[in-house]
Amino acid sequence: MSAAFNPKRSEELNLAAMLAKQWETDTKQLMTGQQGIDKMKELLTADGTMPFDERSVPPEWQDALLLRFWVGFKKNCGNAAEAFSKMLAWRRDNGINDIRDKILGGLKPEQFPRYDQLRRFYPLLKTGFDRNGCPINITLTGLIDPAKLVQTATTDEIRMYIVYEMEYKLVQLCRLTQETGIVYRALEVHDLKGLGMHHLATGPIALLRKIVSEVSSNYVELADKVLLLNVPYATVVRSVLKQVVPARSQHKLAVMGGLEDYSATLTDHAERGEYHECLFGGALPDGLEDSGEDDINKWNSVTVPARDKKVLKEEVPAGKTFLWSVCPASQDVGLELLFVPGAKGGKPVALFSSGERVASLQRGSHKATEDGAVVITLDNTYSYINSKTVQYTFEVHDLDE
């Protein structure tokens, strides 16, 4: 593992040079980059994936995108083509090109949906460029709070936050490649300062890991080097990682301790002004210094005993809109919401019902077309020992006013 700066990296990442270069494939054969992506195109044509939707694969980005997958999948043409096809299907099924269009149209990170709320507990910074022209992305990993994150946003909102960030990174890199002919990747900096026991919250961290894994599998070879800062017991961690990280990938990863250990390395890679000053002991970015009292702490709460249910009820007059948010404080709970008309014989309307118990924030709304009430059932009958605390807030508004 090496944190050393490579001043010739931009030459090595030149697209024409990478296509002409003889690479050793996963089967120890030699193949040029051009031969690799040509074989991918052949396979993608045979399975009907090619010709590509130009919103997903603009012609001017095509060769570089294919090359990222070919390199990322160890120069195995079949695996790379399969992953590329799955990526295109994922983009189609999740409307990712609509997000790309917004970014291409000038959407900034601070304009991403629920950016201010999510950034508090998952801080991602985009600052400057390293000496090779690679964008610098900083994750304040030690400030990520999985438990508060799932109390602040729904699973889909967290997922979309990460999708917007990754798509923004891909667009930036593809634009740079188009302008310069260099297959740029990002310098990724992860600051672990603040790492603590709250990062071990099993439910929230498993949920976050699942989301990140799903999204990142569709964005391949976007990182050039990963610098881990403020790593506890850095010497031990380095030794362990050398045993588990493949030798071909170790040049990407550098593990360092405190400021004295990493300061010179950062300034080798880029001018100090290209980073955020918080990495050098300065103040945190605006909005992260003091989160204050979280809104969720002002919500109502109810305890659901083991082997029991709690039923809550909120009257909703005709024409009014019912807004609801429900979040288990720690463990999961069953959740069902029904709108029950006040008139005799009215048919209840299901507002929320999940086949699985919920462990994170859920929210929604319902506009009543007649007088009635929303009945909320919190089900803990499956738990023989543990009671569950659930936080919630209900509001009834005339949204037409």
Short mmCIF file of C-alpha atoms in Angstrom, two decimals:
data_model
loop_
_atom_site.label_atom_id
_atom_site.label_comp_id
_atom_site.label_asym_id
_atom_site.label_seq_id
_atom_site.Cartn_x
_atom_site.Cartn_y
_atom_site.Cartn_z
CA MET A 1 0.00 0.00 0.00
CA SER A 2 1.31 3.37 -0.96
CA ALA A 3 0.12 6.91 -0.39
CA ALA A 4 2.76 8.27 -2.75
CA PHE A 5 1.67 10.72 -5.41
CA ASN A 6 2.22 9.57 -9.00
CA PRO A 7 2.95 12.64 -11.17
CA LYS A 8 2.60 10.57 -14.37
CA ARG A 9 -0.88 9.30 -13.54
CA SER A 10 -2.65 11.52 -16.09
CA GLU A 11 -0.35 10.11 -18.80
CA GLU A 12 -1.22 6.55 -17.73
CA LEU A 13 -4.94 7.36 -17.84
CA ASN A 14 -4.84 8.78 -21.36
CA LEU A 15 -7.73 7.10 -23.21
CA ALA A 16 -5.80 6.50 -26.45
CA ALA A 17 -2.89 5.02 -24.51
CA MET A 18 -5.18 2.77 -22.45
CA LEU A 19 -6.89 1.48 -25.61
CA ALA A 20 -3.54 0.75 -27.28
CA LYS A 21 -1.93 -0.78 -24.18
CA GLN A 22 -1.44 -4.53 -23.91
CA TRP A 23 -3.18 -5.66 -20.70
CA GLU A 24 -2.96 -9.00 -18.94
CA THR A 25 -6.48 -10.43 -18.63
CA ASP A 26 -7.84 -12.56 -15.81
CA THR A 27 -6.76 -15.65 -17.81
CA LYS A 28 -3.17 -14.35 -18.14
CA GLN A 29 -3.62 -13.62 -21.85
CA LEU A 30 -2.61 -10.31 -23.44
CA MET A 31 -5.26 -8.07 -24.96
CA THR A 32 -5.32 -4.39 -25.85
CA GLY A 33 -7.92 -2.14 -24.30
CA GLN A 34 -9.46 -1.65 -27.75
CA GLN A 35 -9.75 -5.39 -28.24
CA GLY A 36 -11.36 -5.65 -24.80
CA ILE A 37 -14.10 -3.11 -25.43
CA ASP A 38 -14.65 -4.40 -28.99
CA LYS A 39 -15.34 -7.84 -27.54
CA MET A 40 -17.72 -6.27 -25.02
CA LYS A 41 -19.58 -4.54 -27.86
CA GLU A 42 -19.85 -7.86 -29.69
CA LEU A 43 -21.37 -9.53 -26.62
CA LEU A 44 -23.69 -6.59 -25.90
CA THR A 45 -24.91 -6.60 -29.51
CA ALA A 46 -25.57 -10.34 -29.34
CA ASP A 47 -27.78 -10.01 -26.23
CA GLY A 48 -29.68 -7.01 -27.65
CA THR A 49 -28.24 -4.42 -25.30
CA MET A 50 -26.47 -2.58 -28.11
CA PRO A 51 -27.12 -0.16 -29.77
CA PHE A 52 -27.28 1.80 -26.56
CA ASP A 53 -29.82 4.33 -25.39
CA GLU A 54 -27.82 7.52 -25.94
CA ARG A 55 -29.14 9.06 -22.71
CA SER A 56 -27.42 6.25 -20.79
CA VAL A 57 -24.36 6.00 -23.02
CA PRO A 58 -23.70 9.20 -24.98
CA PRO A 59 -21.59 8.32 -28.06
CA GLU A 60 -18.81 10.66 -26.94
CA TRP A 61 -18.60 8.84 -23.59
CA GLN A 62 -19.01 5.30 -24.91
CA ASP A 63 -15.46 3.95 -25.19
CA ALA A 64 -14.34 5.38 -21.85
CA LEU A 65 -17.41 3.98 -20.04
CA LEU A 66 -16.86 0.52 -21.54
CA LEU A 67 -13.18 0.70 -20.65
CA ARG A 68 -13.99 1.51 -17.00
CA PHE A 69 -16.06 -1.66 -16.78
CA TRP A 70 -13.49 -3.77 -18.61
CA VAL A 71 -10.70 -2.66 -16.28
CA GLY A 72 -12.95 -2.86 -13.21
CA PHE A 73 -13.93 -6.44 -13.97
CA LYS A 74 -10.33 -7.62 -14.30
CA LYS A 75 -10.30 -7.45 -18.09
CA ASN A 76 -12.85 -10.27 -18.29
CA CYS A 77 -14.95 -9.32 -21.34
CA GLY A 78 -17.90 -11.55 -20.45
CA ASN A 79 -18.22 -10.37 -16.86
CA ALA A 80 -17.71 -6.73 -17.86
CA ALA A 81 -20.37 -6.93 -20.60
CA GLU A 82 -22.85 -8.59 -18.25
CA ALA A 83 -22.28 -5.93 -15.58
CA PHE A 84 -22.62 -3.17 -18.18
CA SER A 85 -25.93 -4.60 -19.35
CA LYS A 86 -27.21 -4.84 -15.76
CA MET A 87 -26.13 -1.25 -15.15
CA LEU A 88 -28.16 -0.04 -18.14
CA ALA A 89 -31.22 -1.98 -16.94
CA TRP A 90 -30.80 -0.49 -13.45
CA ARG A 91 -30.66 3.02 -14.92
CA ARG A 92 -33.80 2.38 -16.95
CA ASP A 93 -35.74 0.83 -14.07
CA ASN A 94 -34.83 3.60 -11.62
CA GLY A 95 -35.14 6.67 -13.83
CA ILE A 96 -31.46 7.54 -13.44
CA ASN A 97 -31.30 9.32 -16.79
CA ASP A 98 -33.81 11.86 -15.51
CA ILE A 99 -31.36 12.63 -12.70
CA ARG A 100 -28.51 12.88 -15.21
CA ASP A 101 -30.52 15.35 -17.30
CA LYS A 102 -30.98 17.57 -14.25
CA ILE A 103 -27.25 17.48 -13.49
CA LEU A 104 -26.34 18.18 -17.10
CA GLY A 105 -28.80 21.07 -16.93
CA GLY A 106 -26.86 22.65 -14.06
CA LEU A 107 -28.27 21.07 -10.88
CA LYS A 108 -25.79 21.60 -8.01
CA PRO A 109 -25.22 19.19 -5.10
CA GLU A 110 -26.79 21.61 -2.61
CA GLN A 111 -29.96 21.40 -4.74
CA PHE A 112 -30.23 17.61 -4.46
CA PRO A 113 -33.44 16.38 -2.74
CA ARG A 114 -33.22 16.72 1.08
CA TYR A 115 -29.54 17.61 0.76
CA ASP A 116 -29.30 19.75 3.91
CA GLN A 117 -30.98 17.16 6.15
CA LEU A 118 -29.07 14.14 4.85
CA ARG A 119 -25.70 15.89 4.65
CA ARG A 120 -25.78 16.42 8.43
CA PHE A 121 -25.49 12.69 9.05
CA TYR A 122 -23.74 11.61 5.81
CA PRO A 123 -21.33 14.45 4.95
CA LEU A 124 -19.90 14.30 1.42
CA LEU A 125 -17.71 17.17 0.21
CA LYS A 126 -16.56 18.01 -3.29
CA THR A 127 -13.65 20.43 -3.15
CA GLY A 128 -10.86 20.91 -5.71
CA PHE A 129 -8.50 18.89 -7.90
CA ASP A 130 -5.24 17.06 -7.29
CA ARG A 131 -2.03 17.82 -9.19
CA ASN A 132 -3.02 15.43 -11.99
CA GLY A 133 -6.41 17.08 -12.45
CA CYS A 134 -8.42 14.40 -10.62
CA PRO A 135 -11.44 15.73 -8.66
CA ILE A 136 -11.16 15.46 -4.88
CA ASN A 137 -14.11 13.92 -3.01
CA ILE A 138 -14.09 13.93 0.79
CA THR A 139 -16.28 11.74 2.98
CA LEU A 140 -16.33 12.70 6.65
CA THR A 141 -16.80 9.06 7.57
CA GLY A 142 -16.41 9.66 11.29
CA LEU A 143 -19.40 12.00 11.22
CA ILE A 144 -21.70 9.55 9.46
CA ASP A 145 -24.43 8.59 11.92
CA PRO A 146 -26.42 5.64 10.54
CA ALA A 147 -29.00 5.66 13.36
CA LYS A 148 -29.83 9.35 12.96
CA LEU A 149 -29.76 9.00 9.19
CA VAL A 150 -32.59 6.45 9.19
CA GLN A 151 -34.54 8.69 11.58
CA THR A 152 -34.09 11.70 9.30
CA ALA A 153 -35.05 10.16 5.95
CA THR A 154 -36.76 7.17 4.43
CA THR A 155 -34.77 4.36 2.89
CA ASP A 156 -35.65 5.61 -0.59
CA GLU A 157 -34.59 9.18 0.26
CA ILE A 158 -31.21 7.95 1.54
CA ARG A 159 -30.79 5.81 -1.55
CA MET A 160 -31.58 8.71 -3.87
CA TYR A 161 -29.13 10.97 -2.00
CA ILE A 162 -26.36 8.48 -2.74
CA VAL A 163 -27.53 8.02 -6.35
CA TYR A 164 -27.48 11.78 -6.98
CA GLU A 165 -23.96 12.01 -5.50
CA MET A 166 -22.63 9.11 -7.58
CA GLU A 167 -24.27 10.32 -10.78
CA TYR A 168 -22.84 13.79 -10.24
CA LYS A 169 -19.37 12.24 -9.86
CA LEU A 170 -19.78 10.14 -13.03
CA VAL A 171 -20.97 13.13 -15.08
CA GLN A 172 -18.04 15.23 -13.86
CA LEU A 173 -15.50 12.53 -14.75
CA CYS A 174 -17.05 11.81 -18.16
CA ARG A 175 -17.07 15.50 -19.02
CA LEU A 176 -13.40 15.76 -18.05
CA THR A 177 -12.56 12.73 -20.19
CA GLN A 178 -14.45 14.19 -23.15
CA GLU A 179 -12.58 17.51 -22.78
CA THR A 180 -9.08 16.14 -22.14
CA GLY A 181 -8.91 12.58 -23.48
CA ILE A 182 -7.90 11.39 -19.98
CA VAL A 183 -9.99 8.75 -18.20
CA TYR A 184 -10.04 10.67 -14.96
CA ARG A 185 -10.90 9.06 -11.65
CA ALA A 186 -11.43 10.76 -8.31
CA LEU A 187 -9.07 11.12 -5.37
CA GLU A 188 -11.22 9.80 -2.53
CA VAL A 189 -10.45 10.97 1.01
CA HIS A 190 -12.18 9.35 4.00
CA ASP A 191 -11.69 11.09 7.34
CA LEU A 192 -12.44 8.67 10.18
CA LYS A 193 -12.16 11.30 12.92
CA GLY A 194 -15.13 10.83 15.24
CA LEU A 195 -15.50 7.11 14.59
CA GLY A 196 -17.34 5.59 17.55
CA MET A 197 -19.70 2.95 18.85
CA HIS A 198 -22.67 4.56 17.08
CA HIS A 199 -21.18 3.28 13.84
CA LEU A 200 -21.86 -0.25 15.06
CA ALA A 201 -25.67 0.15 15.20
CA THR A 202 -26.37 -3.13 13.44
CA GLY A 203 -29.76 -2.39 11.86
CA PRO A 204 -29.00 1.07 10.45
CA ILE A 205 -25.44 0.23 9.36
CA ALA A 206 -26.65 -2.93 7.57
CA LEU A 207 -29.31 -0.89 5.78
CA LEU A 208 -26.77 1.76 4.77
CA ARG A 209 -24.28 -0.87 3.60
CA LYS A 210 -26.98 -2.51 1.46
CA ILE A 211 -27.89 0.80 -0.20
CA VAL A 212 -24.28 1.79 -0.87
CA SER A 213 -23.48 -1.67 -2.25
CA GLU A 214 -26.44 -1.62 -4.64
CA VAL A 215 -25.74 1.87 -5.97
CA SER A 216 -21.94 1.67 -6.18
CA SER A 217 -22.07 -1.59 -8.19
CA ASN A 218 -23.40 0.50 -11.08
CA TYR A 219 -20.57 3.06 -10.93
CA VAL A 220 -17.33 1.29 -11.78
CA GLU A 221 -13.70 2.48 -11.64
CA LEU A 222 -14.46 6.01 -10.46
CA ALA A 223 -11.79 6.09 -7.74
CA ASP A 224 -8.08 6.43 -8.48
CA LYS A 225 -6.68 6.45 -4.95
CA VAL A 226 -8.40 6.16 -1.55
CA LEU A 227 -6.78 7.92 1.41
CA LEU A 228 -8.02 6.88 4.86
CA LEU A 229 -7.22 9.49 7.52
CA ASN A 230 -7.34 9.37 11.34
CA VAL A 231 -7.47 5.58 11.30
CA PRO A 232 -7.25 4.14 14.84
CA TYR A 233 -4.29 1.76 15.20
CA ALA A 234 -3.24 2.60 11.62
CA THR A 235 -0.17 0.37 11.72
CA VAL A 236 -2.27 -2.66 12.66
CA VAL A 237 -4.93 -1.84 10.07
CA ARG A 238 -2.29 -1.52 7.34
CA SER A 239 -0.93 -4.94 8.22
CA VAL A 240 -4.39 -6.55 8.12
CA LEU A 241 -5.37 -4.89 4.84
CA LYS A 242 -2.19 -6.11 3.18
CA GLN A 243 -3.40 -9.62 3.89
CA VAL A 244 -6.96 -9.16 2.59
CA VAL A 245 -6.73 -6.54 -0.18
CA PRO A 246 -5.55 -7.97 -3.52
CA ALA A 247 -2.03 -6.88 -4.47
CA ARG A 248 -3.33 -5.29 -7.70
CA SER A 249 -5.54 -2.96 -5.65
CA GLN A 250 -3.17 -2.07 -2.83
CA HIS A 251 -1.70 0.86 -4.76
CA LYS A 252 -5.11 2.55 -4.54
CA LEU A 253 -5.41 2.39 -0.78
CA ALA A 254 -3.45 4.30 1.88
CA VAL A 255 -4.10 4.05 5.62
CA MET A 256 -2.83 6.85 7.86
CA GLY A 257 -3.13 7.97 11.44
CA GLY A 258 -3.47 11.56 12.66
CA LEU A 259 -2.66 14.92 11.09
CA GLU A 260 1.10 14.57 11.53
CA ASP A 261 0.93 11.26 9.67
CA TYR A 262 -1.12 12.43 6.69
CA SER A 263 -0.60 16.20 6.27
CA ALA A 264 2.43 15.91 3.98
CA THR A 265 0.73 13.20 1.92
CA LEU A 266 -2.30 15.39 1.26
CA THR A 267 -0.16 18.31 0.13
CA ASP A 268 1.88 15.97 -2.09
CA HIS A 269 -1.31 15.11 -3.93
CA ALA A 270 -2.79 18.62 -4.11
CA GLU A 271 -2.36 22.16 -2.89
CA ARG A 272 -3.75 22.59 0.62
CA GLY A 273 -6.41 24.96 -0.70
CA GLU A 274 -7.88 22.18 -2.86
CA TYR A 275 -9.10 20.38 0.29
CA HIS A 276 -11.50 21.53 2.98
CA GLU A 277 -9.63 23.04 5.89
CA CYS A 278 -11.35 20.70 8.36
CA LEU A 279 -8.83 18.01 7.31
CA PHE A 280 -6.06 20.21 8.73
CA GLY A 281 -7.75 20.97 12.04
CA GLY A 282 -9.98 23.79 10.81
CA ALA A 283 -13.69 24.27 11.37
CA LEU A 284 -16.20 21.82 9.94
CA PRO A 285 -18.27 22.87 6.92
CA ASP A 286 -21.24 25.13 7.56
CA GLY A 287 -24.21 23.20 8.86
CA LEU A 288 -22.11 20.49 10.51
CA GLU A 289 -20.71 22.39 13.49
CA ASP A 290 -23.78 22.09 15.68
CA SER A 291 -26.78 20.10 14.60
CA GLY A 292 -28.74 21.35 17.59
CA GLU A 293 -31.76 19.40 18.82
CA ASP A 294 -32.96 17.01 16.18
CA ASP A 295 -36.57 17.56 15.10
CA ILE A 296 -37.35 13.91 15.80
CA ASN A 297 -36.62 14.48 19.49
CA LYS A 298 -39.64 16.78 19.57
CA TRP A 299 -41.99 14.11 18.23
CA ASN A 300 -44.45 12.12 20.31
CA SER A 301 -43.40 8.65 21.39
CA VAL A 302 -45.16 5.50 22.46
CA THR A 303 -43.87 2.26 23.96
CA VAL A 304 -45.30 -0.96 22.58
CA PRO A 305 -44.93 -3.81 25.12
CA ALA A 306 -43.71 -7.24 24.06
CA ARG A 307 -46.47 -9.48 22.68
CA ASP A 308 -48.78 -6.50 22.28
CA LYS A 309 -50.06 -3.82 19.90
CA LYS A 310 -50.71 -0.10 20.20
CA VAL A 311 -53.41 1.62 18.17
CA LEU A 312 -53.32 5.36 17.53
CA LYS A 313 -56.11 7.37 15.94
CA GLU A 314 -56.26 10.80 14.28
CA GLU A 315 -59.48 12.43 13.04
CA VAL A 316 -59.28 13.85 9.48
CA PRO A 317 -62.15 16.01 8.16
CA ALA A 318 -63.13 15.86 4.48
CA GLY A 319 -60.88 17.98 2.28
CA LYS A 320 -58.00 17.97 4.78
CA THR A 321 -54.63 16.28 4.23
CA PHE A 322 -53.11 13.99 6.85
CA LEU A 323 -49.29 14.03 7.02
CA TRP A 324 -47.57 11.29 9.01
CA SER A 325 -44.08 10.20 10.00
CA VAL A 326 -43.30 7.10 12.07
CA CYS A 327 -39.87 5.90 13.16
CA PRO A 328 -38.86 3.07 15.54
CA ALA A 329 -36.29 4.36 18.03
CA SER A 330 -34.07 1.31 17.65
CA GLN A 331 -35.53 -2.09 16.80
CA ASP A 332 -38.18 -2.95 14.22
CA VAL A 333 -41.95 -2.96 14.59
CA GLY A 334 -44.98 -3.88 12.47
CA LEU A 335 -46.80 -0.87 10.99
CA GLU A 336 -50.21 -0.46 9.38
CA LEU A 337 -52.19 2.69 8.54
CA LEU A 338 -55.85 2.69 7.48
CA PHE A 339 -58.23 5.53 6.66
CA VAL A 340 -61.60 4.58 8.13
CA PRO A 341 -64.56 6.63 6.80
CA GLY A 342 -66.88 8.06 9.43
CA ALA A 343 -70.01 7.19 7.48
CA LYS A 344 -71.54 3.82 8.30
CA GLY A 345 -70.65 1.20 5.74
CA GLY A 346 -67.65 3.12 4.39
CA LYS A 347 -64.81 1.01 3.11
CA PRO A 348 -61.40 1.43 4.85
CA VAL A 349 -58.50 2.53 2.65
CA ALA A 350 -55.03 1.06 3.25
CA LEU A 351 -52.46 3.86 3.47
CA PHE A 352 -49.47 1.76 4.51
CA SER A 353 -49.01 -1.95 5.02
CA SER A 354 -45.74 -3.80 4.75
CA GLY A 355 -45.15 -7.50 4.65
CA GLU A 356 -41.96 -6.87 6.64
CA ARG A 357 -41.46 -5.01 9.90
CA VAL A 358 -40.00 -1.52 9.60
CA ALA A 359 -36.79 -0.34 11.27
CA SER A 360 -36.37 3.12 9.74
CA LEU A 361 -38.34 6.28 9.09
CA GLN A 362 -41.58 5.91 7.15
CA ARG A 363 -43.68 8.84 6.00
CA GLY A 364 -46.65 9.60 3.81
CA SER A 365 -49.81 11.64 3.31
CA HIS A 366 -53.50 11.16 2.55
CA LYS A 367 -56.12 13.67 1.41
CA ALA A 368 -59.51 12.76 2.82
CA THR A 369 -62.46 12.93 0.43
CA GLU A 370 -64.87 12.36 3.35
CA ASP A 371 -64.84 12.68 7.12
CA GLY A 372 -63.02 9.88 8.84
CA ALA A 373 -60.00 8.89 10.90
CA VAL A 374 -56.58 7.43 10.26
CA VAL A 375 -55.96 4.36 12.43
CA ILE A 376 -52.31 3.50 13.04
CA THR A 377 -51.43 0.05 14.38
CA LEU A 378 -48.00 -0.62 15.86
CA ASP A 379 -47.53 -4.39 16.12
CA ASN A 380 -45.01 -5.94 18.53
CA THR A 381 -46.80 -9.25 19.05
CA TYR A 382 -43.92 -11.19 17.48
CA SER A 383 -41.47 -10.06 20.20
CA TYR A 384 -41.55 -12.20 23.32
CA ILE A 385 -39.13 -10.13 25.39
CA ASN A 386 -38.40 -6.64 24.05
CA SER A 387 -40.72 -3.67 24.16
CA LYS A 388 -40.34 -1.14 21.33
CA THR A 389 -40.33 2.65 21.47
CA VAL A 390 -41.75 4.37 18.40
CA GLN A 391 -41.55 8.08 17.65
CA TYR A 392 -44.21 9.70 15.51
CA THR A 393 -45.72 12.96 14.36
CA PHE A 394 -49.14 13.52 12.79
CA GLU A 395 -50.41 16.72 11.23
CA VAL A 396 -53.70 17.65 9.57
CA HIS A 397 -53.56 20.52 7.08
CA ASP A 398 -55.71 22.29 4.53
CA LEU A 399 -53.12 22.23 1.75
CA ASP A 400 -55.42 24.05 -0.70
CA GLU A 401 -55.21 27.27 1.28
#
